[in-house]
Coordinates of C-alpha atoms and ligand atoms in Angstrom, one line a residue:
M1 CA -36.8 -8.8 -1.5
L2 CA -33.2 -9.2 -2.5
K3 CA -32.6 -11.5 -5.7
D4 CA -29.3 -12.7 -7.3
I5 CA -29.2 -11.8 -11.0
D6 CA -26.2 -12.2 -12.9
L7 CA -25.1 -9.5 -15.5
S8 CA -21.6 -10.2 -16.0
G9 CA -22.3 -11.8 -18.9
V10 CA -23.4 -8.3 -20.6
D11 CA -21.2 -6.9 -23.1
K12 CA -19.9 -3.2 -22.4
T13 CA -19.5 -0.7 -24.3
K14 CA -16.5 0.7 -26.0
L15 CA -15.9 4.6 -26.7
K16 CA -14.4 4.1 -29.2
E17 CA -17.1 1.7 -31.0
I18 CA -20.0 4.1 -30.3
H19 CA -19.5 6.0 -33.7
K20 CA -20.4 2.5 -35.4
M21 CA -23.5 1.9 -33.8
E22 CA -26.5 3.3 -35.5
S23 CA -29.1 5.2 -33.7
M24 CA -32.6 4.7 -34.6
V25 CA -33.7 8.4 -34.1
S26 CA -32.2 10.3 -37.5
S27 CA -30.7 13.3 -37.5
G28 CA -33.0 16.5 -38.7
H29 CA -35.6 15.9 -36.3
R30 CA -36.6 19.4 -34.5
A31 CA -35.2 19.0 -30.8
C32 CA -33.4 22.5 -29.9
Q33 CA -29.6 22.9 -30.0
G34 CA -28.0 21.1 -26.9
C35 CA -31.2 19.2 -25.9
G36 CA -30.3 16.4 -23.6
E37 CA -33.3 14.3 -24.2
V38 CA -32.7 13.6 -27.9
L39 CA -28.9 12.9 -27.0
A40 CA -29.9 10.3 -24.7
M41 CA -32.7 8.8 -27.1
G42 CA -30.0 8.7 -29.4
M43 CA -27.8 6.4 -26.9
V44 CA -30.3 3.8 -25.6
T45 CA -31.5 3.2 -29.2
R46 CA -27.8 2.8 -30.6
V47 CA -27.6 -0.2 -27.8
A48 CA -31.6 -1.3 -28.5
G49 CA -30.5 -1.4 -32.4
P50 CA -33.2 -2.2 -35.0
D51 CA -35.2 -4.8 -33.6
T52 CA -37.3 -2.7 -31.3
I53 CA -40.4 -1.2 -31.0
V54 CA -40.7 2.3 -29.2
C55 CA -43.9 3.8 -27.2
N56 CA -43.7 7.6 -26.6
A57 CA -45.6 9.4 -24.4
T58 CA -46.4 12.8 -25.4
G59 CA -44.0 15.5 -24.7
C60 CA -41.3 17.1 -26.5
M61 CA -39.6 14.0 -28.0
E62 CA -42.6 13.0 -29.9
I63 CA -43.3 16.5 -31.4
I64 CA -39.5 16.9 -32.6
S65 CA -39.2 13.0 -33.7
S66 CA -42.6 12.9 -35.6
P67 CA -44.2 16.1 -37.3
Y68 CA -46.7 14.3 -39.7
P69 CA -46.1 13.1 -42.6
Q70 CA -42.7 13.2 -41.5
T71 CA -40.8 10.6 -38.9
A72 CA -37.4 10.6 -37.3
W73 CA -37.9 7.2 -36.1
K74 CA -36.4 4.6 -37.9
V75 CA -38.0 1.5 -36.1
P76 CA -42.0 1.0 -35.6
W77 CA -43.3 3.8 -33.1
I78 CA -46.1 4.5 -31.3
H79 CA -47.4 7.9 -30.2
V80 CA -49.2 7.4 -26.7
A81 CA -51.1 9.5 -24.4
F82 CA -49.5 11.1 -21.1
E83 CA -51.3 8.9 -19.0
N84 CA -50.9 5.6 -20.5
A85 CA -47.7 4.8 -22.2
G86 CA -47.0 1.8 -19.8
A87 CA -50.1 0.2 -20.7
V88 CA -49.8 0.7 -24.0
A89 CA -46.1 -0.8 -23.4
S90 CA -47.3 -3.8 -21.9
G91 CA -49.8 -4.3 -24.3
V92 CA -47.5 -4.6 -27.1
E93 CA -45.1 -6.8 -24.9
A94 CA -48.1 -8.8 -24.3
A95 CA -49.0 -9.2 -28.0
I96 CA -45.3 -9.9 -29.2
K97 CA -45.2 -12.6 -26.7
A98 CA -48.7 -13.9 -27.8
L99 CA -47.4 -13.8 -31.7
H100 CA -44.2 -15.5 -30.7
R101 CA -46.1 -18.5 -28.7
K102 CA -48.2 -19.0 -31.8
G103 CA -45.2 -19.1 -34.0
K104 CA -46.4 -16.2 -35.9
V105 CA -43.1 -13.7 -35.6
S106 CA -39.7 -15.2 -34.6
S107 CA -37.9 -12.1 -33.0
K108 CA -38.9 -11.2 -29.7
P109 CA -38.1 -7.3 -30.4
N110 CA -36.7 -5.0 -27.5
I111 CA -39.9 -2.8 -25.8
L112 CA -38.5 0.6 -25.4
C113 CA -40.7 3.3 -23.8
F114 CA -39.9 7.0 -23.5
G115 CA -41.5 9.7 -21.3
G116 CA -40.8 12.9 -20.1
D117 CA -40.6 13.4 -16.3
G118 CA -44.0 14.9 -16.7
A119 CA -45.5 11.7 -18.2
T120 CA -43.2 9.1 -15.8
A121 CA -44.2 11.1 -12.2
D122 CA -47.3 13.0 -12.8
I123 CA -49.7 11.6 -15.2
G124 CA -48.5 8.6 -16.4
F125 CA -47.2 7.2 -13.0
G126 CA -50.3 5.0 -12.5
S127 CA -49.8 2.9 -15.7
L128 CA -45.9 3.2 -15.6
S129 CA -46.3 1.5 -12.0
G130 CA -48.8 -1.0 -13.3
A131 CA -46.4 -2.2 -15.9
M132 CA -43.7 -2.1 -13.7
E133 CA -46.1 -4.4 -10.9
R134 CA -47.3 -7.0 -13.4
G135 CA -43.7 -7.9 -14.7
H136 CA -43.3 -6.6 -18.4
N137 CA -40.5 -7.6 -20.2
L138 CA -39.9 -3.9 -21.1
L139 CA -37.7 -1.2 -20.6
Y140 CA -39.1 2.5 -19.5
V141 CA -36.9 5.1 -20.1
C142 CA -37.6 8.5 -17.9
L143 CA -36.1 11.8 -20.0
D144 CA -35.8 13.9 -16.8
N145 CA -35.5 17.7 -17.7
E146 CA -37.2 18.2 -14.6
A147 CA -40.4 20.0 -15.7
Y148 CA -43.2 19.9 -18.7
M149 CA -41.1 21.8 -21.2
N150 CA -43.1 21.1 -24.1
T151 CA -46.3 23.2 -23.3
G152 CA -44.2 26.1 -22.0
I153 CA -41.7 25.3 -18.9
Q154 CA -44.6 24.0 -16.4
R155 CA -43.5 22.8 -13.0
S156 CA -43.6 18.8 -12.1
S157 CA -43.1 17.0 -9.3
S158 CA -39.4 16.2 -10.5
T159 CA -38.8 20.3 -10.6
P160 CA -35.6 20.5 -8.1
Y161 CA -36.4 23.1 -5.0
G162 CA -35.4 26.7 -6.0
A163 CA -35.8 26.2 -9.7
S164 CA -38.4 29.2 -11.2
T165 CA -40.7 27.6 -13.7
T166 CA -43.9 29.5 -15.5
T167 CA -45.9 28.0 -12.8
S168 CA -43.4 28.2 -10.1
P169 CA -42.1 31.7 -10.9
C170 CA -39.6 33.4 -8.3
G171 CA -40.3 36.5 -7.1
T172 CA -40.5 38.5 -3.9
E173 CA -42.6 36.1 -2.4
S174 CA -41.0 32.9 -3.8
I175 CA -38.2 31.2 -4.2
G176 CA -39.4 29.3 -7.3
Q177 CA -40.0 25.8 -6.9
H178 CA -40.9 25.0 -3.0
T179 CA -40.9 21.3 -3.0
Q180 CA -38.5 18.5 -3.0
K181 CA -37.6 16.3 -6.3
K182 CA -39.9 13.2 -6.6
N183 CA -37.3 10.3 -6.4
M184 CA -38.5 8.0 -9.0
P185 CA -35.9 5.4 -9.4
R186 CA -36.4 4.7 -5.6
I187 CA -40.1 4.7 -6.0
I188 CA -39.8 2.3 -9.0
A189 CA -37.3 0.3 -7.1
E190 CA -39.6 -0.5 -4.5
H191 CA -41.5 -2.2 -7.3
G192 CA -39.0 -5.5 -6.7
V193 CA -38.2 -4.6 -10.5
P194 CA -35.0 -6.7 -11.4
Y195 CA -33.1 -3.6 -12.7
V196 CA -33.5 0.2 -11.9
A197 CA -30.1 2.4 -12.8
T198 CA -29.7 5.9 -13.2
A199 CA -27.8 7.6 -15.9
S200 CA -26.7 10.6 -17.7
P201 CA -25.6 11.6 -21.4
S202 CA -22.3 13.1 -19.7
H203 CA -21.2 9.4 -18.8
P204 CA -22.1 7.7 -22.3
T205 CA -20.9 4.4 -21.7
D206 CA -22.3 4.3 -18.4
L207 CA -25.5 4.8 -20.0
M208 CA -25.2 2.5 -22.9
D209 CA -23.8 -0.1 -20.5
K210 CA -26.9 0.4 -18.3
V211 CA -29.2 0.3 -21.8
A212 CA -27.6 -3.3 -22.1
K213 CA -28.3 -4.2 -18.7
A214 CA -31.9 -3.2 -18.9
L215 CA -32.5 -5.3 -21.9
A216 CA -30.7 -8.3 -20.7
V217 CA -33.0 -8.9 -17.9
D218 CA -36.0 -10.8 -17.8
G219 CA -38.8 -8.5 -16.6
P220 CA -39.3 -4.7 -16.5
A221 CA -36.3 -2.1 -16.1
Y222 CA -36.2 1.4 -15.7
L223 CA -33.6 3.9 -16.6
H224 CA -34.1 7.5 -15.5
I225 CA -31.8 9.9 -17.4
Y226 CA -30.6 13.3 -16.5
S227 CA -31.4 15.5 -19.6
P228 CA -30.6 19.2 -19.5
C229 CA -33.1 21.0 -21.4
P230 CA -31.3 24.7 -22.9
T231 CA -34.9 25.9 -23.5
G232 CA -36.5 25.3 -19.9
W233 CA -33.2 25.8 -17.9
G234 CA -32.0 28.8 -19.6
S235 CA -28.8 27.7 -20.3
K236 CA -26.3 27.5 -23.3
G237 CA -26.9 24.7 -25.7
E238 CA -23.1 24.2 -25.9
K239 CA -23.5 24.1 -22.0
S240 CA -25.6 21.1 -21.5
I241 CA -22.3 18.1 -21.1
E242 CA -21.3 20.3 -18.8
I243 CA -24.0 20.8 -16.8
A244 CA -25.2 16.9 -16.9
K245 CA -21.3 16.3 -15.9
L246 CA -21.9 18.7 -12.8
A247 CA -24.7 17.5 -11.5
V248 CA -22.7 14.0 -11.2
E249 CA -19.4 15.6 -10.2
T250 CA -21.8 17.3 -7.2
N251 CA -23.1 14.4 -6.2
L252 CA -26.7 16.0 -7.1
F253 CA -27.4 13.5 -9.5
P254 CA -25.4 9.9 -8.9
L255 CA -25.0 7.5 -11.1
Y256 CA -25.7 3.9 -9.4
E257 CA -27.9 1.1 -10.3
V258 CA -30.2 -1.0 -8.3
V259 CA -30.1 -5.1 -9.9
G260 CA -32.0 -7.2 -8.1
G261 CA -32.9 -4.9 -5.4
R262 CA -29.2 -4.4 -4.3
F263 CA -28.2 -0.6 -4.4
G264 CA -24.6 -0.3 -5.9
F265 CA -23.0 3.0 -7.1
T266 CA -21.4 2.9 -10.7
K267 CA -19.5 6.0 -10.4
K268 CA -18.0 7.5 -7.4
I269 CA -16.9 11.2 -7.6
K270 CA -13.3 11.7 -5.7
K271 CA -13.1 15.5 -5.6
V272 CA -16.9 16.3 -4.9
K273 CA -17.4 19.9 -6.6
P274 CA -20.0 22.7 -4.1
I275 CA -23.4 22.7 -6.2
G276 CA -22.8 26.5 -6.9
D277 CA -20.9 25.4 -9.5
Y278 CA -23.7 23.7 -11.3
L279 CA -26.4 26.1 -10.4
K280 CA -24.9 29.3 -11.6
L281 CA -24.8 27.8 -15.1
Q282 CA -28.6 27.9 -15.5
R283 CA -30.9 30.9 -15.5
R284 CA -33.9 29.5 -13.5
F285 CA -31.7 29.2 -11.0
R286 CA -30.1 32.8 -10.9
H287 CA -32.4 34.2 -8.1
L288 CA -30.9 32.1 -5.3
T289 CA -29.1 33.8 -2.2
E290 CA -26.0 32.2 -0.3
K291 CA -28.3 30.6 2.0
E292 CA -31.0 28.9 -0.3
I293 CA -27.6 27.7 -2.3
G294 CA -26.3 26.7 1.3
F295 CA -29.6 24.8 2.1
I296 CA -29.4 22.8 -1.4
Q297 CA -26.0 22.0 -0.6
Q298 CA -27.1 20.2 2.6
T299 CA -29.7 18.6 0.9
V300 CA -27.4 17.1 -1.9
E301 CA -25.2 15.8 0.9
D302 CA -28.0 14.5 2.9
N303 CA -29.6 12.5 0.3
Y304 CA -26.6 11.0 -1.2
E305 CA -25.6 9.8 2.4
E306 CA -28.5 8.1 2.3
L307 CA -27.8 6.8 -0.6
E308 CA -24.9 5.4 0.8
R309 CA -26.5 3.6 3.5
F310 CA -28.9 1.7 1.0
C311 CA -25.9 0.7 -0.8
Q312 CA -24.5 -1.0 2.5
A313 CA -27.9 -2.0 3.3
T314 CA -28.6 -4.3 0.8
A315 CA -24.7 -5.5 -0.4
K316 CA -23.7 -8.9 -0.8
C317 CA -22.3 -10.2 2.5
E318 CA -18.6 -11.0 2.1
E319 CA -18.1 -15.3 3.3
Ligands
TPP1 C1 -53.7 14.6 -19.5 C2 -52.8 15.5 -20.4 N1 -52.8 16.5 -19.5 C3 -51.9 17.7 -20.2 C4 -51.6 17.3 -21.8 C5 -50.9 18.3 -22.0 N2 -49.4 18.0 -22.4 C6 -48.9 17.5 -23.7 S1 -47.0 17.2 -23.4 C7 -46.8 18.0 -22.0 C8 -45.7 17.9 -21.1 C9 -44.8 17.1 -21.4 O1 -43.8 17.3 -20.3 P1 -43.0 16.2 -19.7 O2 -43.4 14.5 -19.9 O3 -41.9 16.2 -19.0 O4 -41.8 16.1 -21.1 P2 -41.2 17.3 -22.1 O5 -41.9 17.6 -23.3 O6 -40.5 18.1 -20.7 O7 -39.9 16.3 -22.6 C10 -48.4 18.3 -21.5 C11 -48.6 19.2 -20.5 C12 -51.7 15.9 -22.3 N3 -51.2 15.6 -23.8 N4 -52.4 15.2 -21.7
SF4_2 S1 -37.8 22.0 -24.7 FE1 -35.8 21.3 -24.0 S2 -36.6 19.1 -23.8 FE2 -37.8 20.1 -25.7 S3 -36.7 19.9 -27.5 FE3 -36.1 21.8 -26.1 S4 -34.1 21.0 -25.5 FE4 -35.4 19.6 -25.7

């Protein structure tokens, strides 16, 4: 069902102001150099600010930020098992709501949930779906590095076709992952939640504007952030932002949002680059032949056309 939600009053992020915004994840954490996940988490928490509670599903971001007795977190943070991050975040939100109603707390902190693609699309999917369906006022952020990195680069349902991982290795009999990536933003949009968006650390103001909108809506919001992982993708740490940018510029990972059920691009690429430019920077794709690259190119174009149709179908009719 389409619903009108006015987000025009939400402040836009100014590029030259970002350095003044404090990340709630301190430096000195143990992420690999060039990790897209930790970069994205810093951007998200810059917008959310100190009045925030974080629920963190098991995965890289939990491990690198909380080696007991140390922590990189500057806000209340709870470690959550793979399968129930959505449920725990729901409980935290309901508890805050009750305490607020009873006059025991005055603030209404932002409730953030962070999960990798494995936590989000696979094992934690049920509890995430429940949280979205029940309408809890929280923001769930999927940090999508397209595999289970923390436990040794195993494939997930978010691993793209053709990628080599330790459980979908390429070889004479296999091209690597042979299924297509699960479309999580679309699946969550189908829950009818007020705000869903894709974002990338290569486009920081777009990403941070989306966090501000997600926190402004009343009810659940979902942000799917593309997160390069040099260790799992076999790429150079210093190339992470270039790779993330190429994912957007090839239309492999279009930047869009779904507000009240209406789909809209937040960035349109004028000169779309070939998918080979993106693939060649990563070892996980280096075995692919021209024929397979052609197949991936076609899939990218088909998916993009489908998204365009969603945008057209849900656009507001002009009087
Ligand atoms: C039910 C369950 N199965 C498996 C594990 C082991 N495990 C811990 S983290 C992890 C992978 C996490 O992958 P993802 O959510 O994509 O996050 P990433 O590490 O890539 O950031 C796995 C399989 C677990 N903790 N719980
Ligand atoms: S393995 Fe990948 S996701 Fe995990 S900390 Fe390293 S770069 Fe980040």
